[in-house]
CSV table of N, CA and C in Angstrom, one decimal:
chain,number,residue,atom,x,y,z
A,270,MET,N,152.4,50.9,57.5
A,270,MET,CA,152.1,50.2,56.3
A,270,MET,C,151.2,51.1,55.4
A,271,ASN,N,150.3,51.8,56.0
A,271,ASN,CA,149.4,52.6,55.2
A,271,ASN,C,150.1,53.7,54.5
A,272,GLY,N,151.1,54.4,55.2
A,272,GLY,CA,151.9,55.4,54.6
A,272,GLY,C,152.7,54.9,53.4
A,273,ALA,N,153.2,53.7,53.6
A,273,ALA,CA,154.1,53.1,52.5
A,273,ALA,C,153.2,52.8,51.3
A,274,ASN,N,152.0,52.4,51.5
A,274,ASN,CA,151.1,52.2,50.3
A,274,ASN,C,150.8,53.5,49.6
A,275,ARG,N,150.6,54.5,50.4
A,275,ARG,CA,150.3,55.8,49.8
A,275,ARG,C,151.5,56.3,48.9
A,276,VAL,N,152.7,56.1,49.3
A,276,VAL,CA,153.9,56.4,48.6
A,276,VAL,C,154.0,55.6,47.3
A,277,LEU,N,153.7,54.3,47.4
A,277,LEU,CA,153.8,53.4,46.3
A,277,LEU,C,152.7,53.7,45.3
A,278,ASP,N,151.5,54.1,45.7
A,278,ASP,CA,150.4,54.4,44.8
A,278,ASP,C,150.8,55.6,43.8
A,279,HIS,N,151.7,56.4,44.2
A,279,HIS,CA,152.0,57.6,43.3
A,279,HIS,C,153.1,57.2,42.3
A,280,ASP,N,153.5,55.9,42.3
A,280,ASP,CA,154.5,55.4,41.3
A,280,ASP,C,155.7,56.4,41.2
A,281,PHE,N,156.3,56.6,42.3
A,281,PHE,CA,157.5,57.5,42.3
A,281,PHE,C,158.7,56.7,41.7
A,282,VAL,N,159.5,57.4,40.9
A,282,VAL,CA,160.6,56.8,40.2
A,282,VAL,C,161.7,56.5,41.2
A,283,SER,N,161.9,57.4,42.2
A,283,SER,CA,163.0,57.2,43.1
A,283,SER,C,162.6,57.5,44.5
A,284,LEU,N,163.4,57.1,45.4
A,284,LEU,CA,163.1,57.5,46.8
A,284,LEU,C,163.2,59.0,47.0
A,285,GLU,N,164.1,59.6,46.3
A,285,GLU,CA,164.3,61.0,46.4
A,285,GLU,C,163.0,61.8,46.0
A,286,SER,N,162.3,61.3,44.9
A,286,SER,CA,161.1,62.0,44.5
A,286,SER,C,160.0,61.8,45.5
A,287,ALA,N,160.0,60.6,46.1
A,287,ALA,CA,159.0,60.3,47.2
A,287,ALA,C,159.2,61.2,48.4
A,288,VAL,N,160.5,61.4,48.8
A,288,VAL,CA,160.8,62.3,49.9
A,288,VAL,C,160.4,63.7,49.6
A,289,ASP,N,160.7,64.1,48.4
A,289,ASP,CA,160.4,65.5,47.9
A,289,ASP,C,158.9,65.7,48.0
A,290,HIS,N,158.1,64.7,47.5
A,290,HIS,CA,156.6,64.8,47.5
A,290,HIS,C,156.1,64.9,48.9
A,291,LEU,N,156.6,64.0,49.8
A,291,LEU,CA,156.2,64.0,51.2
A,291,LEU,C,156.6,65.3,51.9
A,292,SER,N,157.7,65.9,51.6
A,292,SER,CA,158.2,67.1,52.2
A,292,SER,C,157.2,68.3,51.8
A,293,ARG,N,156.9,68.3,50.5
A,293,ARG,CA,155.9,69.4,50.1
A,293,ARG,C,154.6,69.2,50.7
A,294,GLU,N,154.1,67.9,50.8
A,294,GLU,CA,152.8,67.6,51.5
A,294,GLU,C,152.9,68.0,53.0
A,295,HIS,N,154.0,67.8,53.6
A,295,HIS,CA,154.2,68.1,55.0
A,295,HIS,C,154.1,69.6,55.2
A,296,HIS,N,154.8,70.4,54.3
A,296,HIS,CA,154.8,71.8,54.4
A,296,HIS,C,153.4,72.4,54.2
A,297,HIS,N,152.7,71.8,53.2
A,297,HIS,CA,151.3,72.2,53.0
A,297,HIS,C,150.4,72.0,54.2
A,298,LEU,N,150.5,70.8,54.8
A,298,LEU,CA,149.7,70.5,56.0
A,298,LEU,C,150.1,71.4,57.2
A,299,ARG,N,151.4,71.8,57.3
A,299,ARG,CA,151.8,72.7,58.4
A,299,ARG,C,151.1,74.1,58.2
A,300,GLU,N,151.1,74.5,57.0
A,300,GLU,CA,150.4,75.8,56.7
A,300,GLU,C,149.0,75.8,57.0
A,301,ARG,N,148.3,74.7,56.7
A,301,ARG,CA,146.9,74.5,57.0
A,301,ARG,C,146.6,74.5,58.5
A,302,VAL,N,147.5,73.8,59.2
A,302,VAL,CA,147.4,73.7,60.7
A,302,VAL,C,147.6,75.1,61.3
A,303,SER,N,148.5,75.8,60.8
A,303,SER,CA,148.7,77.2,61.3
A,303,SER,C,147.5,78.1,61.1
A,304,ILE,N,146.9,78.0,59.9
A,304,ILE,CA,145.7,78.7,59.6
A,304,ILE,C,144.5,78.3,60.5
A,305,LEU,N,144.4,77.0,60.8
A,305,LEU,CA,143.3,76.5,61.6
A,305,LEU,C,143.6,76.9,63.1
A,306,GLU,N,144.8,77.0,63.5
A,306,GLU,CA,145.2,77.4,64.9
A,306,GLU,C,144.8,78.9,65.0
A,307,GLN,N,145.0,79.7,64.0
A,307,GLN,CA,144.6,81.1,64.1
A,307,GLN,C,143.1,81.2,64.2
A,308,ARG,N,142.4,80.4,63.4
A,308,ARG,CA,140.9,80.5,63.5
A,308,ARG,C,140.4,80.1,64.9
A,309,VAL,N,141.0,79.1,65.5
A,309,VAL,CA,140.6,78.6,66.8
A,309,VAL,C,140.8,79.8,67.8
A,310,VAL,N,142.0,80.4,67.7
A,310,VAL,CA,142.3,81.6,68.6
A,310,VAL,C,141.2,82.7,68.4
A,311,SER,N,140.9,82.9,67.2
A,311,SER,CA,139.9,84.0,66.9
A,311,SER,C,138.5,83.6,67.4
A,312,LEU,N,138.2,82.3,67.4
A,312,LEU,CA,136.9,81.8,67.9
A,312,LEU,C,136.8,81.9,69.4
A,313,GLU,N,138.0,81.8,70.0
A,313,GLU,CA,138.0,81.8,71.5
A,313,GLU,C,137.9,83.3,72.0
A,314,GLN,N,138.0,84.3,71.2
A,314,GLN,CA,137.9,85.6,71.6
A,314,GLN,C,136.5,85.9,71.9
A,315,PRO,N,136.2,86.8,72.9
A,315,PRO,CA,134.8,87.1,73.2
A,315,PRO,C,134.1,87.8,72.1
A,316,LYS,N,132.9,87.4,71.8
A,316,LYS,CA,132.1,88.0,70.8
A,316,LYS,C,131.0,88.9,71.3
A,317,GLY,N,130.5,89.7,70.5
A,317,GLY,CA,129.4,90.6,70.9
A,317,GLY,C,130.0,91.9,71.4
A,318,PRO,N,129.1,92.9,71.6
A,318,PRO,CA,129.6,94.2,72.1
A,318,PRO,C,130.2,94.1,73.5
A,319,THR,N,131.2,94.8,73.8
A,319,THR,CA,131.8,94.9,75.1
A,319,THR,C,131.3,96.2,75.7
A,320,ILE,N,131.3,96.2,77.0
A,320,ILE,CA,130.8,97.4,77.7
A,320,ILE,C,131.8,97.9,78.7
A,321,CYS,N,131.8,99.1,79.0
A,321,CYS,CA,132.5,99.7,80.1
A,321,CYS,C,131.4,100.6,80.8
A,322,LEU,N,131.1,100.2,82.0
A,322,LEU,CA,130.0,100.9,82.7
A,322,LEU,C,130.4,102.2,83.3
A,323,GLY,N,131.6,102.7,82.9
A,323,GLY,CA,132.0,104.0,83.3
A,323,GLY,C,133.3,104.1,84.1
A,324,HIS,N,134.0,105.1,83.8
A,324,HIS,CA,135.2,105.5,84.6
A,324,HIS,C,135.3,107.0,84.5
A,325,SER,N,135.9,107.5,85.5
A,325,SER,CA,136.1,109.0,85.5
A,325,SER,C,137.4,109.4,84.9
A,326,ASP,N,137.5,110.7,84.6
A,326,ASP,CA,138.8,111.2,84.1
A,326,ASP,C,139.9,111.1,85.2
A,327,GLU,N,139.5,111.1,86.5
A,327,GLU,CA,140.5,111.0,87.5
A,327,GLU,C,141.1,109.6,87.4
A,328,ASP,N,140.4,108.6,87.1
A,328,ASP,CA,140.9,107.2,87.0
A,328,ASP,C,142.0,107.2,85.9
A,329,ALA,N,141.7,107.9,84.8
A,329,ALA,CA,142.6,107.9,83.7
A,329,ALA,C,143.9,108.6,84.0
A,330,SER,N,143.8,109.7,84.8
A,330,SER,CA,145.0,110.4,85.2
A,330,SER,C,146.0,109.7,86.0
A,331,ASP,N,145.5,108.7,86.8
A,331,ASP,CA,146.5,107.9,87.6
A,331,ASP,C,146.9,106.6,86.8
A,332,GLY,N,146.5,106.5,85.6
A,332,GLY,CA,146.9,105.4,84.8
A,332,GLY,C,146.0,104.2,84.9
A,333,PHE,N,145.0,104.2,85.8
A,333,PHE,CA,144.1,103.1,86.0
A,333,PHE,C,142.8,103.3,85.2
A,334,ILE,N,142.4,102.4,84.4
A,334,ILE,CA,141.1,102.4,83.7
A,334,ILE,C,140.5,101.1,83.9
A,335,PRO,N,139.3,101.0,84.5
A,335,PRO,CA,138.7,99.7,84.8
A,335,PRO,C,138.5,98.9,83.5
A,336,PRO,N,138.7,97.6,83.6
A,336,PRO,CA,138.6,96.7,82.5
A,336,PRO,C,137.1,96.8,81.9
A,337,LEU,N,137.0,96.4,80.6
A,337,LEU,CA,135.7,96.4,80.0
A,337,LEU,C,134.8,95.4,80.8
A,338,GLY,N,133.5,95.8,80.9
A,338,GLY,CA,132.6,95.0,81.6
A,338,GLY,C,132.6,95.2,83.1
A,339,THR,N,133.3,96.1,83.6
A,339,THR,CA,133.3,96.3,85.1
A,339,THR,C,132.5,97.6,85.3
A,340,ALA,N,132.1,97.7,86.5
A,340,ALA,CA,131.3,98.9,86.9
A,340,ALA,C,132.0,99.6,88.1
A,341,THR,N,131.8,100.9,88.1
A,341,THR,CA,132.4,101.7,89.2
A,341,THR,C,131.4,101.9,90.2
A,342,LEU,N,131.8,102.3,91.4
A,342,LEU,CA,130.9,102.6,92.5
A,342,LEU,C,129.9,103.6,92.1
A,343,GLU,N,130.3,104.6,91.4
A,343,GLU,CA,129.4,105.7,90.9
A,343,GLU,C,128.3,105.1,90.1
A,344,SER,N,128.6,104.2,89.2
A,344,SER,CA,127.6,103.7,88.3
A,344,SER,C,126.5,102.9,89.1
A,345,PHE,N,126.9,102.2,90.1
A,345,PHE,CA,126.0,101.5,90.9
A,345,PHE,C,125.1,102.5,91.7
A,346,GLU,N,125.7,103.5,92.2
A,346,GLU,CA,125.0,104.5,93.0
A,346,GLU,C,124.0,105.3,92.1
A,347,SER,N,124.3,105.4,90.8
A,347,SER,CA,123.4,106.1,90.0
A,347,SER,C,122.3,105.3,89.4
A,348,GLY,N,122.1,104.1,89.8
A,348,GLY,CA,120.9,103.4,89.4
A,348,GLY,C,121.2,102.2,88.4
A,349,LEU,N,122.4,102.1,87.9
A,349,LEU,CA,122.6,101.0,87.0
A,349,LEU,C,122.5,99.6,87.6
A,350,LYS,N,122.5,99.6,88.9
A,350,LYS,CA,122.4,98.4,89.7
A,350,LYS,C,121.1,97.6,89.3
A,351,ALA,N,120.0,98.4,89.0
A,351,ALA,CA,118.7,97.8,88.7
A,351,ALA,C,118.6,97.3,87.3
A,352,GLN,N,119.6,97.7,86.4
A,352,GLN,CA,119.6,97.2,85.0
A,352,GLN,C,120.3,95.9,84.9
A,353,HIS,N,119.9,95.1,83.9
A,353,HIS,CA,120.5,93.8,83.7
A,353,HIS,C,120.9,93.8,82.2
A,354,MET,N,121.8,92.8,81.9
A,354,MET,CA,122.3,92.6,80.6
A,354,MET,C,121.7,91.4,80.0
A,355,CYS,N,121.2,91.5,78.8
A,355,CYS,CA,120.6,90.3,78.1
A,355,CYS,C,121.7,89.3,77.8
A,356,ASP,N,121.4,88.1,78.2
A,356,ASP,CA,122.4,87.0,78.0
A,356,ASP,C,122.5,86.5,76.6
A,357,TYR,N,121.7,87.0,75.7
A,357,TYR,CA,121.8,86.7,74.3
A,357,TYR,C,122.4,87.8,73.5
A,358,CYS,N,121.9,89.0,73.6
A,358,CYS,CA,122.4,90.1,72.7
A,358,CYS,C,123.3,91.1,73.5
A,359,TYR,N,123.4,90.9,74.8
A,359,TYR,CA,124.3,91.7,75.6
A,359,TYR,C,123.8,93.2,75.7
A,360,LYS,N,122.5,93.4,75.4
A,360,LYS,CA,122.0,94.8,75.6
A,360,LYS,C,121.7,95.0,77.1
A,361,ILE,N,122.0,96.2,77.6
A,361,ILE,CA,121.7,96.5,79.0
A,361,ILE,C,120.5,97.3,79.0
A,362,SER,N,119.5,96.8,79.8
A,362,SER,CA,118.2,97.5,79.8
A,362,SER,C,117.5,97.3,81.2
A,363,ALA,N,116.8,98.3,81.6
A,363,ALA,CA,116.0,98.1,82.8
A,363,ALA,C,114.8,97.2,82.6
A,364,ASN,N,114.5,96.9,81.3
A,364,ASN,CA,113.3,96.1,81.0
A,364,ASN,C,113.7,94.6,80.8
A,365,CYS,N,114.9,94.2,81.1
A,365,CYS,CA,115.3,92.8,81.1
A,365,CYS,C,114.5,92.0,82.1
A,366,PHE,N,114.1,90.8,81.7
A,366,PHE,CA,113.4,89.9,82.7
A,366,PHE,C,114.3,88.6,82.8
A,367,ASN,N,114.2,88.0,83.9
A,367,ASN,CA,115.0,86.8,84.1
A,367,ASN,C,114.2,85.5,83.7
A,368,CYS,N,115.0,84.4,83.6
A,368,CYS,CA,114.4,83.1,83.2
A,368,CYS,C,113.3,82.8,84.3
A,369,PRO,N,112.1,82.5,83.8
A,369,PRO,CA,111.0,82.2,84.8
A,369,PRO,C,111.3,80.9,85.6
A,370,ARG,N,112.1,80.1,85.0
A,370,ARG,CA,112.3,78.7,85.6
A,370,ARG,C,113.4,78.8,86.6
A,371,CYS,N,114.6,79.3,86.3
A,371,CYS,CA,115.7,79.3,87.2
A,371,CYS,C,116.1,80.6,87.7
A,372,GLY,N,115.8,81.7,87.0
A,372,GLY,CA,116.2,83.0,87.4
A,372,GLY,C,117.6,83.4,87.2
A,373,HIS,N,118.4,82.6,86.6
A,373,HIS,CA,119.8,82.9,86.4
A,373,HIS,C,120.2,83.6,85.1
A,374,GLU,N,119.4,83.5,84.1
A,374,GLU,CA,119.6,84.2,82.8
A,374,GLU,C,118.7,85.4,82.7
A,375,TRP,N,119.1,86.4,82.0
A,375,TRP,CA,118.3,87.6,81.8
A,375,TRP,C,118.2,87.9,80.3
A,376,TYR,N,117.0,88.4,79.9
A,376,TYR,CA,116.7,88.6,78.5
A,376,TYR,C,116.0,89.9,78.3
A,377,CYS,N,116.3,90.6,77.2
A,377,CYS,CA,115.6,91.9,76.9
A,377,CYS,C,114.3,91.7,76.1
A,378,SER,N,114.1,90.5,75.5
A,378,SER,CA,112.9,90.3,74.7
A,378,SER,C,112.6,88.8,74.7
A,379,LYS,N,111.4,88.5,74.3
A,379,LYS,CA,111.0,87.0,74.1
A,379,LYS,C,111.8,86.4,73.0
A,380,HIS,N,112.1,87.2,72.0
A,380,HIS,CA,112.9,86.7,70.9
A,380,HIS,C,114.3,86.3,71.4
A,381,CYS,N,115.0,87.1,72.2
A,381,CYS,CA,116.3,86.7,72.7
A,381,CYS,C,116.2,85.5,73.7
A,382,GLN,N,115.1,85.5,74.4
A,382,GLN,CA,114.9,84.3,75.3
A,382,GLN,C,114.8,83.0,74.5
A,383,ARG,N,114.0,83.1,73.4
A,383,ARG,CA,113.9,81.9,72.6
A,383,ARG,C,115.2,81.5,71.9
A,384,LEU,N,115.9,82.4,71.4
A,384,LEU,CA,117.2,82.1,70.8
A,384,LEU,C,118.3,81.6,71.8
A,385,ARG,N,118.3,82.2,72.9
A,385,ARG,CA,119.3,81.7,74.0
A,385,ARG,C,118.8,80.4,74.6
A,386,GLY,N,117.6,80.1,74.5
A,386,GLY,CA,117.0,78.9,75.1
A,386,GLY,C,117.7,77.6,74.6
A,387,ILE,N,118.1,77.6,73.4
A,387,ILE,CA,118.8,76.5,72.8
A,387,ILE,C,120.0,76.1,73.7
A,388,VAL,N,120.8,77.1,74.1
A,388,VAL,CA,122.0,76.9,74.9
A,388,VAL,C,121.6,76.8,76.4
A,389,HIS,N,120.7,77.5,76.9
A,389,HIS,CA,120.3,77.6,78.3
A,389,HIS,C,119.5,76.4,78.8
A,390,GLU,N,118.8,75.8,77.9
A,390,GLU,CA,117.8,74.8,78.3
A,390,GLU,C,118.4,73.7,79.2
A,391,HIS,N,119.6,73.2,78.8
A,391,HIS,CA,120.2,72.1,79.5
A,391,HIS,C,120.6,72.5,80.9
A,392,SER,N,121.3,73.6,81.1
A,392,SER,CA,121.7,74.0,82.4
A,392,SER,C,120.5,74.4,83.3
A,393,CYS,N,119.4,75.0,82.6
A,393,CYS,CA,118.2,75.4,83.4
A,393,CYS,C,117.5,74.1,83.9
A,394,ARG,N,117.4,73.1,83.1
A,394,ARG,CA,116.8,71.9,83.6
A,394,ARG,C,117.6,71.2,84.7
A,395,ASN,N,118.9,71.2,84.6
A,395,ASN,CA,119.7,70.6,85.7
A,395,ASN,C,119.7,71.4,86.9
A,396,CYS,N,119.6,72.7,86.8
A,396,CYS,CA,119.6,73.6,88.0
A,396,CYS,C,118.3,73.5,88.8
A,397,CYS,N,117.2,73.2,88.1
A,397,CYS,CA,115.9,73.2,88.7
A,397,CYS,C,115.3,71.9,89.0
A,398,LYS,N,116.1,70.8,89.0
A,398,LYS,CA,115.6,69.5,89.3
A,398,LYS,C,115.1,69.4,90.7
A,399,THR,N,114.0,68.9,91.0
A,399,THR,CA,113.5,68.7,92.3
A,399,THR,C,113.8,67.3,92.8
A,400,ILE,N,114.1,67.1,94.0
A,400,ILE,CA,114.4,65.8,94.5
A,400,ILE,C,113.2,65.2,95.2
């Protein structure tokens, strides 16, 4: 009934003009939905810098290159194991410190800790509840 009222409100002369108007409106809405779907897909893409902790030329010669964000055995043996990545800005640093409450999140600075705290606070509280 609501749709019928909307059509009547436009004072269309004929049913044909009403159908034409609704067809154009439908086309416009489909275009908007398509644009919004593209925006959703782009928002689902990972943000921030991506890292590759290293791969050798030998890996490239056999066609295998480790995915971004992976580490090779050599990188762990060379000391990268002791470095951590900031959960806010994704900076890799030996100076990162973990969340003093839960120990699950890592930060490169107090500034990053404070900014990430808005997101982390809820999971940190839930993980550290004492019975």
